[in-house]
Coordinates of C-alpha atoms in Angstrom, one line a residue:
M1 CA 160.6 106.7 114.3
D2 CA 160.4 110.5 114.5
Y3 CA 157.4 110.1 116.7
L4 CA 159.4 107.8 119.1
K5 CA 162.2 110.5 119.4
T6 CA 159.7 113.1 120.5
V7 CA 157.2 111.2 122.6
V8 CA 157.2 111.5 126.3
P9 CA 158.0 108.2 128.1
S10 CA 154.8 108.3 130.2
Q11 CA 152.8 108.9 127.1
L12 CA 154.4 105.9 125.4
L13 CA 153.6 103.7 128.4
A14 CA 150.0 104.9 128.5
E15 CA 149.5 104.3 124.7
R16 CA 151.3 100.9 124.3
G17 CA 150.8 99.6 127.9
S18 CA 147.0 99.7 128.1
N19 CA 146.7 96.1 126.9
L20 CA 149.9 94.6 128.4
V21 CA 149.5 92.7 131.7
V22 CA 152.8 92.4 133.5
I23 CA 153.0 89.4 136.0
N24 CA 156.0 89.0 138.4
P25 CA 155.4 85.9 140.6
G26 CA 157.4 85.4 143.8
S27 CA 157.6 83.1 146.8
A28 CA 155.7 85.6 149.1
N29 CA 153.9 87.9 146.8
I30 CA 152.8 88.2 143.2
R31 CA 153.0 91.6 141.5
V32 CA 150.4 92.2 138.7
G33 CA 149.3 95.2 136.8
L34 CA 148.9 96.8 133.4
A35 CA 152.1 98.2 131.9
K36 CA 150.7 101.7 131.9
Q37 CA 150.3 101.7 135.7
D38 CA 152.8 103.4 137.9
S39 CA 152.9 100.5 140.4
P40 CA 151.4 97.0 140.5
F41 CA 149.1 95.2 142.8
S42 CA 151.1 93.2 145.3
I43 CA 149.1 90.2 146.6
P44 CA 150.2 87.3 148.8
H45 CA 150.9 84.4 146.5
C46 CA 148.7 81.9 148.2
I47 CA 145.3 80.3 148.2
A48 CA 143.2 78.5 150.8
R49 CA 140.7 75.8 149.9
R50 CA 138.0 74.3 152.1
S51 CA 139.1 70.9 153.1
N52 CA 137.7 68.0 155.2
Q53 CA 141.0 66.1 155.1
L54 CA 142.0 64.2 158.2
P55 CA 144.4 64.7 159.8
K56 CA 143.8 68.4 159.1
L57 CA 146.7 70.3 157.5
N58 CA 146.4 74.1 158.2
V59 CA 149.1 74.6 155.6
Q60 CA 149.6 72.3 152.7
D61 CA 153.4 72.4 153.0
Q62 CA 153.5 72.5 156.7
L63 CA 155.6 69.2 156.9
L64 CA 158.7 71.2 157.9
N65 CA 161.5 70.1 160.0
S66 CA 161.4 72.6 162.9
Q67 CA 163.8 70.5 165.0
V68 CA 167.1 72.3 165.0
T69 CA 170.1 70.0 165.4
T70 CA 172.7 70.6 168.1
A71 CA 175.3 71.4 165.4
Q72 CA 173.0 73.9 163.8
H73 CA 172.2 75.5 167.1
M74 CA 175.9 75.9 167.9
E75 CA 176.6 77.4 164.5
R76 CA 173.7 79.9 165.0
E77 CA 175.0 81.0 168.4
K78 CA 178.5 81.3 167.0
A79 CA 177.2 83.5 164.2
Y80 CA 175.3 85.6 166.6
D81 CA 178.4 86.3 168.7
V82 CA 180.4 87.2 165.5
I83 CA 177.7 89.7 164.5
A84 CA 177.5 91.0 168.1
S85 CA 181.2 91.7 168.0
L86 CA 180.9 93.6 164.7
L87 CA 177.9 95.6 165.9
K88 CA 179.3 96.3 169.3
I89 CA 176.4 94.8 171.2
P90 CA 176.4 92.2 174.0
F91 CA 177.1 88.6 173.1
L92 CA 174.2 86.1 173.0
D93 CA 174.5 84.9 176.6
E94 CA 176.2 88.0 178.1
E95 CA 174.5 89.0 181.3
V96 CA 173.2 92.5 181.3
A97 CA 170.5 92.3 183.9
N98 CA 172.8 93.4 186.7
N99 CA 174.2 96.3 184.8
S100 CA 173.6 99.4 186.8
V101 CA 173.5 101.6 183.7
P102 CA 170.1 101.4 181.9
R103 CA 170.2 100.1 178.4
K104 CA 170.3 102.7 175.7
M105 CA 167.3 102.5 173.4
G106 CA 168.3 102.9 169.7
R107 CA 166.1 105.0 167.5
V108 CA 164.6 103.1 164.6
D109 CA 163.7 105.3 161.7
G110 CA 163.4 102.7 158.9
Y111 CA 163.9 103.1 155.2
N112 CA 161.1 105.5 154.6
P113 CA 161.6 108.9 156.2
Q114 CA 157.8 109.0 156.8
N115 CA 156.6 107.0 159.8
T116 CA 154.6 104.2 158.2
R117 CA 154.7 101.9 161.2
K118 CA 151.5 99.9 161.8
D119 CA 150.6 98.5 165.2
G120 CA 147.1 97.5 164.5
A121 CA 146.1 93.9 164.8
F122 CA 145.1 91.7 161.9
T123 CA 141.5 90.4 161.9
W124 CA 140.3 86.9 161.1
T125 CA 138.8 86.3 157.7
D126 CA 135.1 85.7 157.4
T127 CA 135.0 82.3 155.7
H128 CA 131.3 82.2 155.0
V129 CA 129.5 83.1 151.8
K130 CA 127.6 86.4 151.9
D131 CA 125.6 86.1 148.7
L132 CA 124.2 82.6 148.7
N133 CA 123.1 83.0 145.1
S134 CA 126.6 83.5 143.9
S135 CA 128.6 80.5 142.8
V136 CA 131.9 82.5 142.5
P137 CA 133.7 83.1 145.8
Q138 CA 134.4 86.8 146.3
E139 CA 136.9 88.5 148.5
S140 CA 135.6 90.8 151.1
S141 CA 136.0 94.5 150.4
S142 CA 137.2 95.2 153.9
D143 CA 138.6 93.3 156.8
K144 CA 136.2 91.2 158.8
S145 CA 136.3 90.5 162.5
V146 CA 135.3 87.3 164.3
I147 CA 132.5 85.5 162.3
A148 CA 130.1 85.7 165.2
E149 CA 130.0 89.5 165.1
S150 CA 128.4 89.5 161.7
L151 CA 125.6 87.2 162.9
V152 CA 124.2 89.6 165.5
Q153 CA 123.8 92.5 163.2
N154 CA 120.2 93.7 162.7
E155 CA 118.9 91.2 165.2
G156 CA 115.2 91.4 165.8
T157 CA 114.5 93.2 162.5
E158 CA 113.1 92.0 159.2
S159 CA 116.6 91.7 157.8
K160 CA 117.2 88.7 155.6
E161 CA 120.6 87.9 157.1
P162 CA 121.2 84.2 157.1
T163 CA 121.3 82.3 160.4
L164 CA 124.4 80.4 161.5
A165 CA 122.8 77.1 160.3
E166 CA 122.2 78.6 156.8
L167 CA 125.7 80.0 156.3
K168 CA 127.9 78.2 153.8
F169 CA 131.7 78.1 153.7
R170 CA 133.5 79.8 150.9
E171 CA 135.1 77.1 148.8
V172 CA 138.3 79.1 148.0
I173 CA 139.9 82.2 149.5
F174 CA 142.7 84.2 147.9
G175 CA 145.6 86.4 148.9
E176 CA 145.9 88.0 152.3
E177 CA 142.5 86.8 153.3
A178 CA 143.8 83.3 153.0
L179 CA 146.6 84.1 155.4
R180 CA 144.1 85.4 158.0
I181 CA 142.0 82.3 158.3
S182 CA 141.8 80.8 161.8
P183 CA 143.4 77.4 162.3
T184 CA 140.0 76.2 163.6
E185 CA 138.4 76.7 160.2
P186 CA 138.2 73.8 157.7
Y187 CA 140.8 75.2 155.3
S188 CA 144.2 74.3 154.0
L189 CA 146.6 77.1 152.9
R190 CA 148.6 76.5 149.8
R191 CA 151.7 78.5 148.9
L192 CA 152.3 78.3 145.2
I193 CA 156.0 79.2 145.0
R194 CA 158.5 78.3 147.7
R195 CA 162.2 78.7 147.7
G196 CA 162.3 80.0 144.2
H197 CA 160.4 77.1 142.6
L198 CA 156.8 75.8 142.2
N199 CA 155.9 74.3 145.6
I200 CA 155.7 70.8 144.3
S201 CA 156.0 67.9 146.8
Q202 CA 154.5 64.5 147.5
H203 CA 151.8 66.3 149.6
Y204 CA 151.2 69.0 146.9
P205 CA 151.2 67.4 143.4
M206 CA 152.1 69.4 140.3
Q207 CA 148.5 69.3 139.0
Q208 CA 147.2 70.9 142.2
V209 CA 149.8 73.6 142.1
L210 CA 149.0 74.5 138.6
E211 CA 145.2 74.5 139.2
D212 CA 145.7 76.8 142.2
L213 CA 148.0 79.0 140.2
H214 CA 145.3 79.3 137.5
A215 CA 142.6 80.0 140.1
L216 CA 144.5 82.7 141.9
W217 CA 145.7 84.5 138.7
D218 CA 142.2 84.4 137.2
W219 CA 140.8 85.9 140.4
I220 CA 143.4 88.7 140.2
L221 CA 142.6 89.5 136.6
L222 CA 138.9 89.6 137.4
E223 CA 138.8 91.3 140.8
K224 CA 141.9 93.6 140.6
L225 CA 142.4 94.4 136.9
H226 CA 138.7 94.0 136.0
I227 CA 139.5 92.0 132.8
P228 CA 136.6 89.6 132.1
H229 CA 137.1 86.3 130.3
Q230 CA 135.6 87.4 127.1
E231 CA 138.1 90.3 126.8
R232 CA 141.3 88.3 127.6
S233 CA 142.1 87.9 123.9
L234 CA 142.6 91.6 123.6
Y235 CA 145.5 91.5 126.1
S236 CA 149.1 90.2 126.0
A237 CA 151.1 89.0 129.0
I238 CA 154.6 89.8 130.1
L239 CA 155.9 87.1 132.5
V240 CA 158.8 88.2 134.7
V241 CA 160.2 85.1 136.4
P242 CA 162.9 84.5 139.0
E243 CA 166.2 83.2 137.7
T244 CA 165.7 80.1 139.8
F245 CA 162.8 78.9 137.6
D246 CA 163.5 75.8 135.5
N247 CA 162.5 75.2 131.9
R248 CA 159.5 73.1 132.6
E249 CA 158.2 75.5 135.3
I250 CA 158.3 78.3 132.7
K251 CA 156.5 76.2 130.1
E252 CA 153.8 75.1 132.5
I253 CA 153.1 78.7 133.4
L254 CA 153.1 79.8 129.8
S255 CA 150.4 77.2 129.1
I256 CA 148.3 78.6 131.9
L257 CA 148.7 82.1 130.5
L258 CA 147.9 81.2 126.9
R259 CA 145.6 78.1 127.2
D260 CA 143.7 78.7 130.4
L261 CA 143.8 82.5 131.0
R262 CA 143.4 83.0 127.2
F263 CA 145.9 85.8 126.6
S264 CA 146.5 86.4 122.9
S265 CA 150.3 86.3 123.3
A266 CA 153.0 86.2 126.0
V267 CA 156.7 86.7 126.5
V268 CA 159.1 85.7 129.3
H269 CA 161.8 87.9 130.9
Q270 CA 164.1 87.2 133.8
E271 CA 163.9 89.4 136.9
G272 CA 167.6 90.5 136.7
L273 CA 167.3 91.7 133.2
A274 CA 164.0 93.4 133.9
A275 CA 165.4 95.1 137.0
V276 CA 168.2 96.8 134.9
F277 CA 165.5 98.3 132.7
G278 CA 163.3 99.2 135.6
N279 CA 166.1 101.5 136.9
G280 CA 167.2 102.7 133.5
L281 CA 170.7 101.3 133.7
S282 CA 172.9 99.9 131.0
T283 CA 175.1 97.8 133.3
A284 CA 174.5 96.5 136.8
C285 CA 175.2 93.6 139.1
V286 CA 171.7 92.7 140.2
V287 CA 171.2 91.2 143.7
N288 CA 167.7 89.9 144.2
L289 CA 166.8 89.8 147.9
G290 CA 163.5 87.9 147.9
A291 CA 161.4 86.5 150.7
Q292 CA 163.1 83.1 150.6
V293 CA 165.9 83.1 148.2
S294 CA 168.7 85.7 147.9
S295 CA 171.3 85.2 145.2
V296 CA 172.9 81.8 146.0
I297 CA 172.0 81.9 149.6
C298 CA 169.2 79.5 150.8
I299 CA 167.9 81.3 153.8
E300 CA 165.3 81.1 156.4
D301 CA 163.1 84.1 156.5
I302 CA 164.6 86.9 158.5
S303 CA 161.3 87.2 160.3
R304 CA 161.7 83.8 161.8
C305 CA 165.2 84.7 163.0
L306 CA 163.7 87.8 164.7
L307 CA 161.3 85.5 166.6
W308 CA 164.2 83.3 167.7
T309 CA 166.3 86.2 168.8
Q310 CA 163.5 87.7 171.0
R311 CA 162.7 84.3 172.5
H312 CA 166.3 83.7 173.4
H313 CA 166.5 87.1 175.1
Q314 CA 163.1 86.4 176.8
T315 CA 161.6 89.6 175.4
W316 CA 158.8 87.8 173.6
P317 CA 155.5 87.7 175.5
Q318 CA 154.3 84.3 176.8
I319 CA 152.0 83.7 173.9
R320 CA 151.8 80.8 171.3
T321 CA 153.4 82.2 168.2
D322 CA 153.5 79.5 165.5
I323 CA 154.4 80.8 162.1
L324 CA 154.3 77.3 160.5
T325 CA 150.6 76.5 161.3
K326 CA 149.3 80.0 161.9
P327 CA 150.2 82.2 158.8
I328 CA 148.7 85.2 160.5
D329 CA 151.6 85.1 163.0
L330 CA 154.0 85.4 160.1
L331 CA 152.1 88.4 158.8
M332 CA 152.6 90.0 162.2
L333 CA 156.4 89.1 162.3
N334 CA 156.9 90.5 158.8
R335 CA 155.3 93.8 159.9
L336 CA 157.6 93.9 162.9
K337 CA 160.6 93.1 160.8
E338 CA 159.8 95.8 158.2
S339 CA 159.1 98.4 160.9
Y340 CA 162.0 97.9 163.4
C341 CA 164.8 95.8 161.9
E342 CA 167.8 97.7 160.4
I343 CA 171.6 97.4 160.2
K344 CA 173.5 99.8 162.5
E345 CA 176.1 99.6 165.2
G346 CA 175.2 99.7 168.9
E347 CA 172.3 98.2 170.8
L348 CA 169.1 98.6 168.9
D349 CA 165.9 98.2 171.0
A350 CA 162.3 99.4 170.5
I351 CA 159.0 99.3 172.2
A352 CA 156.5 97.5 170.0
V353 CA 153.0 96.0 170.2
V354 CA 152.9 92.2 169.7
H355 CA 149.7 90.5 169.0
S356 CA 148.4 87.0 169.9
Y357 CA 145.9 85.1 167.8
E358 CA 144.1 82.3 169.4
D359 CA 141.4 80.1 168.0
A360 CA 139.3 82.7 166.2
M361 CA 139.2 84.9 169.3
P362 CA 139.9 88.7 168.9
A363 CA 143.6 89.5 168.9
G364 CA 145.3 90.2 172.1
S365 CA 147.8 93.1 172.4
H366 CA 151.1 92.9 174.3
K367 CA 153.4 95.9 174.6
T368 CA 157.0 94.8 174.9
R369 CA 160.6 95.8 174.4
L370 CA 162.2 94.1 171.4
T371 CA 166.0 93.9 171.5
A372 CA 168.9 93.1 169.2
L373 CA 166.9 94.3 166.2
N374 CA 170.0 94.8 164.1
V375 CA 171.0 91.1 164.3
P376 CA 168.4 89.3 162.1
P377 CA 169.2 91.2 158.9
M378 CA 172.9 90.5 159.4
G379 CA 172.0 86.9 158.6
L380 CA 172.3 87.9 154.9
F381 CA 176.1 88.1 155.5
Y382 CA 176.3 85.3 158.0
P383 CA 173.8 82.6 156.8
T384 CA 174.5 80.2 159.6
L385 CA 172.4 82.5 161.7
L386 CA 169.4 81.6 159.6
I387 CA 168.8 77.9 160.2
P388 CA 167.6 76.3 156.9
D389 CA 165.0 74.1 158.7
L390 CA 162.8 73.5 155.7
Y391 CA 162.7 70.1 154.1
P392 CA 164.5 70.2 150.7
P393 CA 162.4 70.6 147.6
P394 CA 161.6 67.5 145.4
P395 CA 164.4 66.2 143.2
R396 CA 165.3 68.6 140.5
S397 CA 165.2 65.8 137.9
W398 CA 161.4 66.5 137.6
F399 CA 162.3 69.9 136.0
H400 CA 165.0 68.6 133.8
D401 CA 164.1 69.6 130.2
Y402 CA 166.2 69.6 127.1
E403 CA 164.0 72.2 125.5
D404 CA 165.5 75.2 127.2
M405 CA 163.0 78.2 127.4
L406 CA 165.9 80.6 127.8
E407 CA 168.3 79.5 125.1
E408 CA 168.4 80.4 121.5
T409 CA 168.7 77.5 119.1
W410 CA 169.1 79.2 115.8
H411 CA 171.8 77.5 113.8
I412 CA 173.6 80.7 113.2
E413 CA 177.3 81.2 114.0
F414 CA 178.8 84.7 114.6
P415 CA 182.4 85.4 115.1
R416 CA 183.6 85.7 118.7
R417 CA 186.3 87.9 120.2
S418 CA 189.5 86.0 120.6
D419 CA 190.2 87.5 124.0
M420 CA 186.9 86.2 125.4
P421 CA 186.9 82.6 126.7
D422 CA 184.2 80.2 125.4
G423 CA 183.0 79.6 129.0
L424 CA 181.6 83.1 129.1
Y425 CA 179.1 82.5 126.3
P426 CA 175.7 80.7 126.3
G427 CA 175.6 77.2 124.8
S428 CA 174.3 78.6 121.5
N429 CA 174.4 81.9 119.8
V430 CA 171.9 84.8 119.8
G431 CA 170.7 86.4 116.6
L432 CA 172.4 89.8 116.9
Q433 CA 176.1 90.6 116.4
M434 CA 176.1 93.2 119.2
W435 CA 176.0 90.3 121.6
D436 CA 179.1 88.6 120.2
N437 CA 181.2 89.9 123.1
Y438 CA 178.5 89.8 125.8
P439 CA 179.8 87.8 128.8
F440 CA 177.4 85.2 130.1
V441 CA 177.8 83.8 133.6
S442 CA 175.5 80.9 134.7
M443 CA 173.0 82.0 137.3
K444 CA 172.7 78.5 138.8
P445 CA 175.6 77.4 141.1
K446 CA 176.9 73.8 140.7
K447 CA 175.7 73.1 144.2
E448 CA 173.8 75.0 146.9
E449 CA 176.4 76.4 149.3
K450 CA 175.8 78.5 152.3
V451 CA 177.8 81.6 151.4
G452 CA 177.2 85.1 152.7
L453 CA 175.8 87.9 150.5
A454 CA 179.2 89.7 150.2
E455 CA 180.9 86.5 149.1
A456 CA 178.2 85.8 146.6
I457 CA 178.4 89.2 145.0
T458 CA 182.2 89.2 144.9
S459 CA 182.6 85.8 143.4
S460 CA 179.9 86.5 140.8
I461 CA 181.5 89.7 139.6
L462 CA 185.1 88.4 139.7
S463 CA 184.0 85.4 137.5
T464 CA 183.4 87.8 134.6
G465 CA 187.1 87.8 133.9
R466 CA 187.6 91.3 132.5
I467 CA 189.1 93.9 134.9
D468 CA 187.3 96.8 133.2
L469 CA 183.9 95.1 133.5
Q470 CA 184.6 94.0 137.0
R471 CA 185.3 97.6 138.1
K472 CA 182.1 98.8 136.4
L473 CA 180.0 96.1 138.0
F474 CA 181.4 96.7 141.5
C475 CA 180.3 100.3 141.2
S476 CA 176.9 99.3 139.8
I477 CA 175.4 96.9 142.4
Q478 CA 171.7 97.0 142.4
L479 CA 169.6 95.6 145.3
I480 CA 166.1 94.5 144.5
G481 CA 163.4 92.7 146.4
G482 CA 161.6 93.4 149.7
V483 CA 164.6 92.8 151.9
A484 CA 166.4 95.6 150.0
L485 CA 164.3 98.0 151.9
T486 CA 166.1 97.1 155.2
G487 CA 167.6 100.3 156.7
G488 CA 171.4 100.4 156.7
L489 CA 171.7 97.5 154.2
I490 CA 173.3 99.6 151.4
P491 CA 176.4 100.8 153.4
A492 CA 176.7 97.4 155.0
V493 CA 176.8 95.8 151.5
E494 CA 179.4 98.3 150.3
E495 CA 181.6 97.8 153.3
R496 CA 181.5 94.1 153.4
V497 CA 181.9 93.5 149.7
L498 CA 185.0 95.8 149.7
Q499 CA 186.4 93.8 152.5
T500 CA 185.7 90.5 150.7
I501 CA 187.6 91.4 147.5
P502 CA 191.0 89.7 147.5
S503 CA 193.9 92.0 148.1
N504 CA 195.6 91.0 144.8
E505 CA 192.6 92.4 142.8
A506 CA 193.1 96.0 141.5
I507 CA 189.6 97.1 142.7
H508 CA 189.3 99.7 145.4
T509 CA 185.7 101.0 145.0
V510 CA 182.3 99.5 145.7
E511 CA 179.0 101.3 145.2
V512 CA 175.4 100.2 145.6
L513 CA 173.2 102.3 143.3
Q514 CA 170.1 103.9 144.9
S515 CA 167.0 102.4 143.3
R516 CA 165.0 104.9 141.2
T517 CA 162.0 102.6 141.6
N518 CA 160.7 100.8 144.7
P519 CA 163.0 97.8 145.0
T520 CA 160.0 95.5 145.7
F521 CA 158.6 96.0 142.2
V522 CA 161.5 97.3 140.1
S523 CA 161.5 94.0 138.1
W524 CA 157.8 94.4 137.4
K525 CA 158.4 97.9 136.2
G526 CA 161.3 96.8 134.0
G527 CA 159.0 94.1 132.5
A528 CA 156.5 96.8 131.6
I529 CA 159.3 98.9 129.9
L530 CA 160.6 95.9 128.0
G531 CA 157.1 95.1 126.7
V532 CA 156.5 98.6 125.6
L533 CA 159.8 99.0 123.8
D534 CA 159.7 95.6 122.1
F535 CA 158.1 96.7 118.8
G536 CA 159.2 93.8 116.7
R537 CA 157.8 91.2 119.2
D538 CA 159.9 88.4 117.5
A539 CA 160.2 86.6 120.8
W540 CA 156.5 86.6 121.7
V541 CA 154.6 83.3 121.8
H542 CA 151.1 83.4 120.3
R543 CA 148.2 81.5 121.8
E544 CA 147.3 79.5 118.7
D545 CA 150.9 78.5 118.0
W546 CA 151.5 77.5 121.6
I547 CA 148.4 75.3 121.9
R548 CA 149.1 73.7 118.5
N549 CA 152.8 73.2 118.5
G550 CA 154.1 74.0 122.1
I551 CA 157.5 75.4 122.2
H552 CA 158.2 74.8 118.5
I553 CA 156.4 77.4 116.5
G554 CA 155.8 77.7 112.8
S555 CA 158.8 76.5 110.7
G556 CA 161.0 75.5 113.5
R557 CA 161.2 78.9 115.2
K558 CA 161.8 78.6 118.9
Y559 CA 161.2 80.9 121.9
K560 CA 164.1 83.4 121.9
D561 CA 166.0 84.2 125.1
S562 CA 166.1 87.2 127.3
Y563 CA 169.4 88.5 125.9
F564 CA 167.9 88.7 122.4
L565 CA 165.0 90.9 123.7
Q566 CA 167.4 93.0 125.6
A567 CA 169.4 93.6 122.4
Q568 CA 166.2 94.7 120.6
A569 CA 165.4 97.2 123.3
M570 CA 169.0 98.5 123.5
C571 CA 169.0 99.0 119.8
Y572 CA 166.0 101.3 120.2
I573 CA 167.6 103.2 123.1
N574 CA 170.9 103.7 121.2
S575 CA 169.2 104.8 118.0

């Protein structure tokens, strides 16, 4: 223990984190890396498999309802006008063309003070095998242009480059390369997690999802972390999962980690808990702003709202942009959103380069003026602006599981404080007395409701019941996830949460804490810290035990919940 009091944190991470692999899967990206790394690899969480299926599905889950109803369209336009009034910009259909005063162009600086804006076009993925002797598909080390370009290299020489007839298609393509495959190629893109759950549907069965998950994660371990199969038993895995995951989903992924990927042991943490440790906080209200799910808001991607806004204002070029069947278009829109969208008052326009991608042809460039760039991110507060035009996920009864992966089932009773209502505790006790008075609030709403971000934060904090804890949480709001990088979001959250608090509540201060770590991977970093600090490893699941007995290990011991692990780490910090 004397060593632990004197050791430098970076040294502790380097020493104890060299054989810990931290995995944080999300709807858009998966973040993976060794715990000793400063930052993880962030890889699009998708896979493309060669397919001869007819009719051809460019995207496995492309059966989406893109037809907006009249009522939804009216709600969206109404929300736009409410936002326009707040931001002091013209209403949706307000005529500005005849205005003699030229429109003022707002300056867009973005979150990072350095200019990281990218205007270059994406290139199509080369879908053909380079090394015909290799049976394992490999990702290209660099971007490839149109396939035909590679076929004319070294023409007329003694080069052994294969001819077009000799080329073979790659059977499987991973990550960003999968998103850049031309719709004309015989591939079907599969997104493994959508809307906070495994992307299971009648068109994408559970077994296929799990097989694709195994294939992608195995490729990441081999190609990015350089951990061969024969050395996997020397490593342990830390799985940082979204709070939306159900018990069966967690258990299926644990089986992949221990049985298929052959890690020696694994432990599960939730993103909210990990985010607190990632920023070195003791108390926080964590707001996870992911690609598709934010708190209790079921939202359409802000990028899609950006496209709708530009098309309505007729600022989008006359090109065929289809984010449902051409994932490369969504890559472009995400880049535009990250570069130009922010929350601020006044008209916010910018000159940008928009690209068109047509049938494996080189990308076309279109310089255009984008307008109302501050409207799409305001959909976080006014969710009717973001039309939820996705078909609903499969019935949740599939995931119903009485063996809760995140509950402690020890038959141990500890005294509870009389001033704390029973509803604030989990269904069963945890194994440390320091958590006798720890308030627990369910992360899963009774039903999915379209509430704005400010309302979601306010109702969550007020449900804790204690005024002292409420005040502390309102001053310790932590925004995580990629959307948290949106410029102007922090003051907007502070202002609107303060306005949402009922007047009869004795709370007058709201503060969003600046993240000490990049919000996109703060949960991953927290998972690394938790893994390094967890010296006892009482909650870790070992490979042999899991394969032999499943969730029940040894003499009735069950997987312990995240709060128990948090208690272990906090005991170390407070010692």
